[in-house]
Every structure is written in C-alpha cells, then in structure tokens.
C-alpha cells in the first residue's frame, strides 16, 4: 500500500497541542522569573537607600560627637536625645522624634526620606562615663521602610550601631 504524501500538508491536532503546552510552560516560567527579579530589585534599591541614610547619619553624628564635649549632666542614661558642645561653643542636640520617626539635629534631618523611618526612638543614644573624665556614646537605631508589607521579600530594615569615644573633656 502506497501512501500519497502530497496530500498531507499540515500538523496533527496532537502536534499542535504539544507545541501550545510547551509554549505556555515557557511563558509561565519566564513571567514568574521576571516578577521575582523585579521584587528583588525593589528590595535591593530600598536596602541601598536605608544603608546610605543610616551611614550618613552615623558619620555626621560620629564626627560631631568625637570633636565635641559632653557635660556630665548631658551624659545620662539611654534616651532619645543627646546634647553636645561643639568646638565653637555652640550646642547641638541630636534627637530621635516621631511624626515622621527620624533622627535630626534641629531642623537638619539625618534620616528622613519618603520611604525610610526609624523603627523605635527608645534608647537610641546612650552615654557612659569610662574613667574619670572620658565619655563614650553608643548610638543604636534600626532603619526600616515606611508602611508595612506582609511579604518578606518586600520588607527591608537594617540595624546601625556605633560606639564613639569623646576626645575632649
């Protein structure tokens, strides 16, 4: 029996279904990996912003506290504010305040952006006497994103901590 192959010019239904299913699977994998990349990119951008803001705040406070003086009355237990006396004789108060939760010095906001806040203002600054006249300031705060996201891949926070020894008496 000889088959005439010139009459067979298309694909069978089974072949079409197999190709359709393969393309659907590839499309699903591509879309899910694309969404995963976008989610991780969003979190990476937020973490970068948190790191930059926290590092900037720590650097500014560290330089001013190191070069300033802290009186015994200003060196008290842990709190949400600390006052230092600058080399020029002026006083600077670093404080953690609410609405929005941020660390600031007067009108200068050190950690204020639209997407970042300080998690808690309790015990951000701790001043200790280490010897007769030496003082040590411990700064400890956590920066987190504004708002709340139930998905872990969209949550970003970082702890910042630094121990600073005051040079001047």
PDB file of C-alpha atoms in Angstrom:
ATOM      1  CA  UNK A   1       0.000   0.000   0.000  1.00  0.00           C
ATOM      2  CA  UNK A   2       1.480   3.280  -1.122  1.00  0.00           C
ATOM      3  CA  UNK A   3       0.531   6.466   0.685  1.00  0.00           C
ATOM      4  CA  UNK A   4       0.309   9.684  -1.173  1.00  0.00           C
ATOM      5  CA  UNK A   5       2.394  12.151   0.883  1.00  0.00           C
ATOM      6  CA  UNK A   6       1.457  15.126  -1.250  1.00  0.00           C
ATOM      7  CA  UNK A   7      -1.990  15.244   0.381  1.00  0.00           C
ATOM      8  CA  UNK A   8      -0.551  15.555   3.906  1.00  0.00           C
ATOM      9  CA  UNK A   9       0.264  19.278   4.283  1.00  0.00           C
ATOM     10  CA  UNK A  10      -0.397  20.268   7.922  1.00  0.00           C
ATOM     11  CA  UNK A  11       0.175  19.353  11.522  1.00  0.00           C
ATOM     12  CA  UNK A  12      -1.918  16.953  13.503  1.00  0.00           C
ATOM     13  CA  UNK A  13      -4.033  18.069  16.422  1.00  0.00           C
ATOM     14  CA  UNK A  14      -1.706  16.294  18.864  1.00  0.00           C
ATOM     15  CA  UNK A  15       1.343  18.112  17.495  1.00  0.00           C
ATOM     16  CA  UNK A  16      -0.409  21.475  17.818  1.00  0.00           C
ATOM     17  CA  UNK A  17      -1.473  20.730  21.418  1.00  0.00           C
ATOM     18  CA  UNK A  18       2.049  19.680  22.414  1.00  0.00           C
ATOM     19  CA  UNK A  19       3.592  22.847  20.964  1.00  0.00           C
ATOM     20  CA  UNK A  20       0.930  25.022  22.649  1.00  0.00           C
ATOM     21  CA  UNK A  21       1.552  23.403  26.055  1.00  0.00           C
ATOM     22  CA  UNK A  22       5.331  23.798  25.701  1.00  0.00           C
ATOM     23  CA  UNK A  23       4.981  27.496  24.858  1.00  0.00           C
ATOM     24  CA  UNK A  24       2.567  28.033  27.764  1.00  0.00           C
ATOM     25  CA  UNK A  25       5.027  26.431  30.196  1.00  0.00           C
ATOM     26  CA  UNK A  26       7.903  28.527  28.884  1.00  0.00           C
ATOM     27  CA  UNK A  27       5.784  31.685  29.143  1.00  0.00           C
ATOM     28  CA  UNK A  28       4.777  30.893  32.722  1.00  0.00           C
ATOM     29  CA  UNK A  29       8.389  30.287  33.745  1.00  0.00           C
ATOM     30  CA  UNK A  30       9.521  33.480  32.043  1.00  0.00           C
ATOM     31  CA  UNK A  31       6.835  35.634  33.688  1.00  0.00           C
ATOM     32  CA  UNK A  32       7.411  34.194  37.175  1.00  0.00           C
ATOM     33  CA  UNK A  33      11.181  34.721  36.932  1.00  0.00           C
ATOM     34  CA  UNK A  34      10.612  38.273  35.670  1.00  0.00           C
ATOM     35  CA  UNK A  35       8.402  39.089  38.678  1.00  0.00           C
ATOM     36  CA  UNK A  36      10.972  37.548  41.009  1.00  0.00           C
ATOM     37  CA  UNK A  37      13.721  39.719  39.538  1.00  0.00           C
ATOM     38  CA  UNK A  38      11.577  42.846  39.853  1.00  0.00           C
ATOM     39  CA  UNK A  39      10.774  42.079  43.521  1.00  0.00           C
ATOM     40  CA  UNK A  40      14.409  41.519  44.426  1.00  0.00           C
ATOM     41  CA  UNK A  41      15.415  44.681  42.566  1.00  0.00           C
ATOM     42  CA  UNK A  42      12.878  46.727  44.544  1.00  0.00           C
ATOM     43  CA  UNK A  43      14.190  45.376  47.842  1.00  0.00           C
ATOM     44  CA  UNK A  44      17.800  45.955  46.778  1.00  0.00           C
ATOM     45  CA  UNK A  45      17.049  49.597  45.952  1.00  0.00           C
ATOM     46  CA  UNK A  46      15.314  50.087  49.301  1.00  0.00           C
ATOM     47  CA  UNK A  47      18.192  48.423  51.191  1.00  0.00           C
ATOM     48  CA  UNK A  48      20.672  50.669  49.362  1.00  0.00           C
ATOM     49  CA  UNK A  49      18.702  53.746  50.389  1.00  0.00           C
ATOM     50  CA  UNK A  50      18.486  52.523  54.007  1.00  0.00           C
ATOM     51  CA  UNK A  51      22.252  51.833  54.131  1.00  0.00           C
ATOM     52  CA  UNK A  52      23.121  55.224  52.668  1.00  0.00           C
ATOM     53  CA  UNK A  53      20.817  57.112  55.020  1.00  0.00           C
ATOM     54  CA  UNK A  54      21.987  55.225  58.118  1.00  0.00           C
ATOM     55  CA  UNK A  55      25.668  55.527  57.250  1.00  0.00           C
ATOM     56  CA  UNK A  56      25.307  59.246  56.594  1.00  0.00           C
ATOM     57  CA  UNK A  57      23.563  59.802  59.937  1.00  0.00           C
ATOM     58  CA  UNK A  58      26.208  57.787  61.819  1.00  0.00           C
ATOM     59  CA  UNK A  59      29.073  59.629  60.100  1.00  0.00           C
ATOM     60  CA  UNK A  60      27.695  63.095  60.860  1.00  0.00           C
ATOM     61  CA  UNK A  61      26.914  62.260  64.495  1.00  0.00           C
ATOM     62  CA  UNK A  62      30.233  60.451  64.976  1.00  0.00           C
ATOM     63  CA  UNK A  63      32.320  63.385  63.733  1.00  0.00           C
ATOM     64  CA  UNK A  64      30.451  65.939  65.818  1.00  0.00           C
ATOM     65  CA  UNK A  65      30.423  63.822  68.991  1.00  0.00           C
ATOM     66  CA  UNK A  66      34.116  62.898  68.652  1.00  0.00           C
ATOM     67  CA  UNK A  67      35.176  66.535  68.275  1.00  0.00           C
ATOM     68  CA  UNK A  68      32.707  67.958  70.790  1.00  0.00           C
ATOM     69  CA  UNK A  69      32.358  67.731  74.550  1.00  0.00           C
ATOM     70  CA  UNK A  70      29.604  66.248  76.647  1.00  0.00           C
ATOM     71  CA  UNK A  71      28.985  67.608  80.113  1.00  0.00           C
ATOM     72  CA  UNK A  72      28.301  65.248  82.970  1.00  0.00           C
ATOM     73  CA  UNK A  73      24.710  66.473  83.156  1.00  0.00           C
ATOM     74  CA  UNK A  74      24.227  65.652  79.455  1.00  0.00           C
ATOM     75  CA  UNK A  75      25.799  62.209  79.861  1.00  0.00           C
ATOM     76  CA  UNK A  76      22.861  60.385  81.348  1.00  0.00           C
ATOM     77  CA  UNK A  77      21.186  57.043  80.836  1.00  0.00           C
ATOM     78  CA  UNK A  78      19.919  55.864  77.470  1.00  0.00           C
ATOM     79  CA  UNK A  79      17.413  58.084  75.772  1.00  0.00           C
ATOM     80  CA  UNK A  80      16.135  59.505  72.530  1.00  0.00           C
ATOM     81  CA  UNK A  81      18.367  62.628  72.553  1.00  0.00           C
ATOM     82  CA  UNK A  82      21.891  63.751  73.360  1.00  0.00           C
ATOM     83  CA  UNK A  83      23.347  67.269  73.581  1.00  0.00           C
ATOM     84  CA  UNK A  84      26.979  68.021  72.772  1.00  0.00           C
ATOM     85  CA  UNK A  85      29.018  71.204  72.926  1.00  0.00           C
ATOM     86  CA  UNK A  86      30.802  71.941  69.647  1.00  0.00           C
ATOM     87  CA  UNK A  87      34.371  73.300  69.459  1.00  0.00           C
ATOM     88  CA  UNK A  88      32.902  76.720  68.544  1.00  0.00           C
ATOM     89  CA  UNK A  89      30.980  76.804  71.849  1.00  0.00           C
ATOM     90  CA  UNK A  90      27.519  76.195  70.380  1.00  0.00           C
ATOM     91  CA  UNK A  91      25.372  73.264  71.482  1.00  0.00           C
ATOM     92  CA  UNK A  92      23.958  70.647  69.140  1.00  0.00           C
ATOM     93  CA  UNK A  93      21.187  68.260  70.118  1.00  0.00           C
ATOM     94  CA  UNK A  94      20.702  65.049  68.196  1.00  0.00           C
ATOM     95  CA  UNK A  95      17.256  63.611  68.781  1.00  0.00           C
ATOM     96  CA  UNK A  96      15.004  60.869  67.541  1.00  0.00           C
ATOM     97  CA  UNK A  97      11.455  62.093  67.176  1.00  0.00           C
ATOM     98  CA  UNK A  98       8.105  60.960  65.909  1.00  0.00           C
ATOM     99  CA  UNK A  99       5.897  62.054  63.040  1.00  0.00           C
ATOM    100  CA  UNK A 100       7.761  61.047  60.971  1.00  0.00           C
ATOM    101  CA  UNK A 101      10.096  58.909  63.021  1.00  0.00           C
ATOM    102  CA  UNK A 102      13.546  60.268  62.193  1.00  0.00           C
ATOM    103  CA  UNK A 103      16.882  61.319  63.660  1.00  0.00           C
ATOM    104  CA  UNK A 104      17.520  65.045  63.415  1.00  0.00           C
ATOM    105  CA  UNK A 105      19.618  67.892  64.737  1.00  0.00           C
ATOM    106  CA  UNK A 106      17.452  70.975  64.959  1.00  0.00           C
ATOM    107  CA  UNK A 107      15.944  71.393  61.520  1.00  0.00           C
ATOM    108  CA  UNK A 108      18.535  69.162  59.807  1.00  0.00           C
ATOM    109  CA  UNK A 109      17.038  65.733  59.216  1.00  0.00           C
ATOM    110  CA  UNK A 110      19.662  62.993  59.104  1.00  0.00           C
ATOM    111  CA  UNK A 111      17.422  60.002  58.315  1.00  0.00           C
ATOM    112  CA  UNK A 112      14.384  61.487  56.652  1.00  0.00           C
ATOM    113  CA  UNK A 113      13.274  60.275  53.256  1.00  0.00           C
ATOM    114  CA  UNK A 114       9.890  59.357  51.870  1.00  0.00           C
ATOM    115  CA  UNK A 115      10.464  55.611  52.217  1.00  0.00           C
ATOM    116  CA  UNK A 116      12.583  55.263  55.411  1.00  0.00           C
ATOM    117  CA  UNK A 117      11.848  55.664  59.111  1.00  0.00           C
ATOM    118  CA  UNK A 118      13.492  54.862  62.452  1.00  0.00           C
ATOM    119  CA  UNK A 119      11.855  51.757  63.883  1.00  0.00           C
ATOM    120  CA  UNK A 120      11.913  52.897  67.528  1.00  0.00           C
ATOM    121  CA  UNK A 121      13.201  56.027  69.273  1.00  0.00           C
ATOM    122  CA  UNK A 122      13.760  54.302  72.614  1.00  0.00           C
ATOM    123  CA  UNK A 123      17.399  54.219  73.761  1.00  0.00           C
ATOM    124  CA  UNK A 124      18.930  55.488  70.532  1.00  0.00           C
ATOM    125  CA  UNK A 125      21.679  57.370  72.404  1.00  0.00           C
ATOM    126  CA  UNK A 126      23.462  56.033  75.457  1.00  0.00           C
ATOM    127  CA  UNK A 127      26.230  57.991  77.179  1.00  0.00           C
ATOM    128  CA  UNK A 128      28.573  56.327  79.667  1.00  0.00           C
ATOM    129  CA  UNK A 129      31.469  57.515  81.796  1.00  0.00           C
ATOM    130  CA  UNK A 130      34.593  55.418  81.161  1.00  0.00           C
ATOM    131  CA  UNK A 131      37.103  56.658  83.664  1.00  0.00           C
ATOM    132  CA  UNK A 132      37.263  59.998  85.438  1.00  0.00           C
ATOM    133  CA  UNK A 133      36.704  62.350  82.525  1.00  0.00           C
ATOM    134  CA  UNK A 134      36.290  60.111  79.493  1.00  0.00           C
ATOM    135  CA  UNK A 135      32.887  59.617  77.973  1.00  0.00           C
ATOM    136  CA  UNK A 136      31.599  57.113  75.495  1.00  0.00           C
ATOM    137  CA  UNK A 137      28.440  57.434  73.401  1.00  0.00           C
ATOM    138  CA  UNK A 138      26.684  54.399  71.977  1.00  0.00           C
ATOM    139  CA  UNK A 139      24.346  55.078  69.064  1.00  0.00           C
ATOM    140  CA  UNK A 140      21.951  52.257  68.235  1.00  0.00           C
ATOM    141  CA  UNK A 141      18.997  52.515  65.863  1.00  0.00           C
ATOM    142  CA  UNK A 142      17.164  50.481  63.247  1.00  0.00           C
ATOM    143  CA  UNK A 143      16.031  51.941  59.955  1.00  0.00           C
ATOM    144  CA  UNK A 144      13.091  50.337  58.206  1.00  0.00           C
ATOM    145  CA  UNK A 145      10.811  51.084  55.302  1.00  0.00           C
ATOM    146  CA  UNK A 146       7.741  53.267  55.653  1.00  0.00           C
ATOM    147  CA  UNK A 147       4.490  51.324  55.696  1.00  0.00           C
ATOM    148  CA  UNK A 148       4.095  47.591  56.079  1.00  0.00           C
ATOM    149  CA  UNK A 149       4.316  44.746  53.612  1.00  0.00           C
ATOM    150  CA  UNK A 150       3.182  41.224  54.552  1.00  0.00           C
ATOM    151  CA  UNK A 151       5.576  39.617  52.068  1.00  0.00           C
ATOM    152  CA  UNK A 152       9.113  39.048  53.395  1.00  0.00           C
ATOM    153  CA  UNK A 153      10.729  39.848  50.061  1.00  0.00           C
ATOM    154  CA  UNK A 154       9.332  43.380  50.297  1.00  0.00           C
ATOM    155  CA  UNK A 155      10.439  44.049  53.890  1.00  0.00           C
ATOM    156  CA  UNK A 156      13.692  45.910  54.422  1.00  0.00           C
ATOM    157  CA  UNK A 157      15.420  47.007  57.613  1.00  0.00           C
ATOM    158  CA  UNK A 158      18.942  47.364  58.944  1.00  0.00           C
ATOM    159  CA  UNK A 159      20.465  47.896  62.379  1.00  0.00           C
ATOM    160  CA  UNK A 160      23.081  50.625  62.823  1.00  0.00           C
ATOM    161  CA  UNK A 161      25.308  50.734  65.888  1.00  0.00           C
ATOM    162  CA  UNK A 162      28.442  52.667  66.710  1.00  0.00           C
ATOM    163  CA  UNK A 163      30.487  53.285  69.856  1.00  0.00           C
ATOM    164  CA  UNK A 164      32.114  56.732  69.925  1.00  0.00           C
ATOM    165  CA  UNK A 165      34.705  57.899  72.433  1.00  0.00           C
ATOM    166  CA  UNK A 166      34.592  61.646  73.044  1.00  0.00           C
ATOM    167  CA  UNK A 167      38.089  63.130  72.643  1.00  0.00           C
ATOM    168  CA  UNK A 168      37.600  66.385  74.505  1.00  0.00           C
ATOM    169  CA  UNK A 169      36.909  66.726  78.208  1.00  0.00           C
TER     170      UNK A 169
END
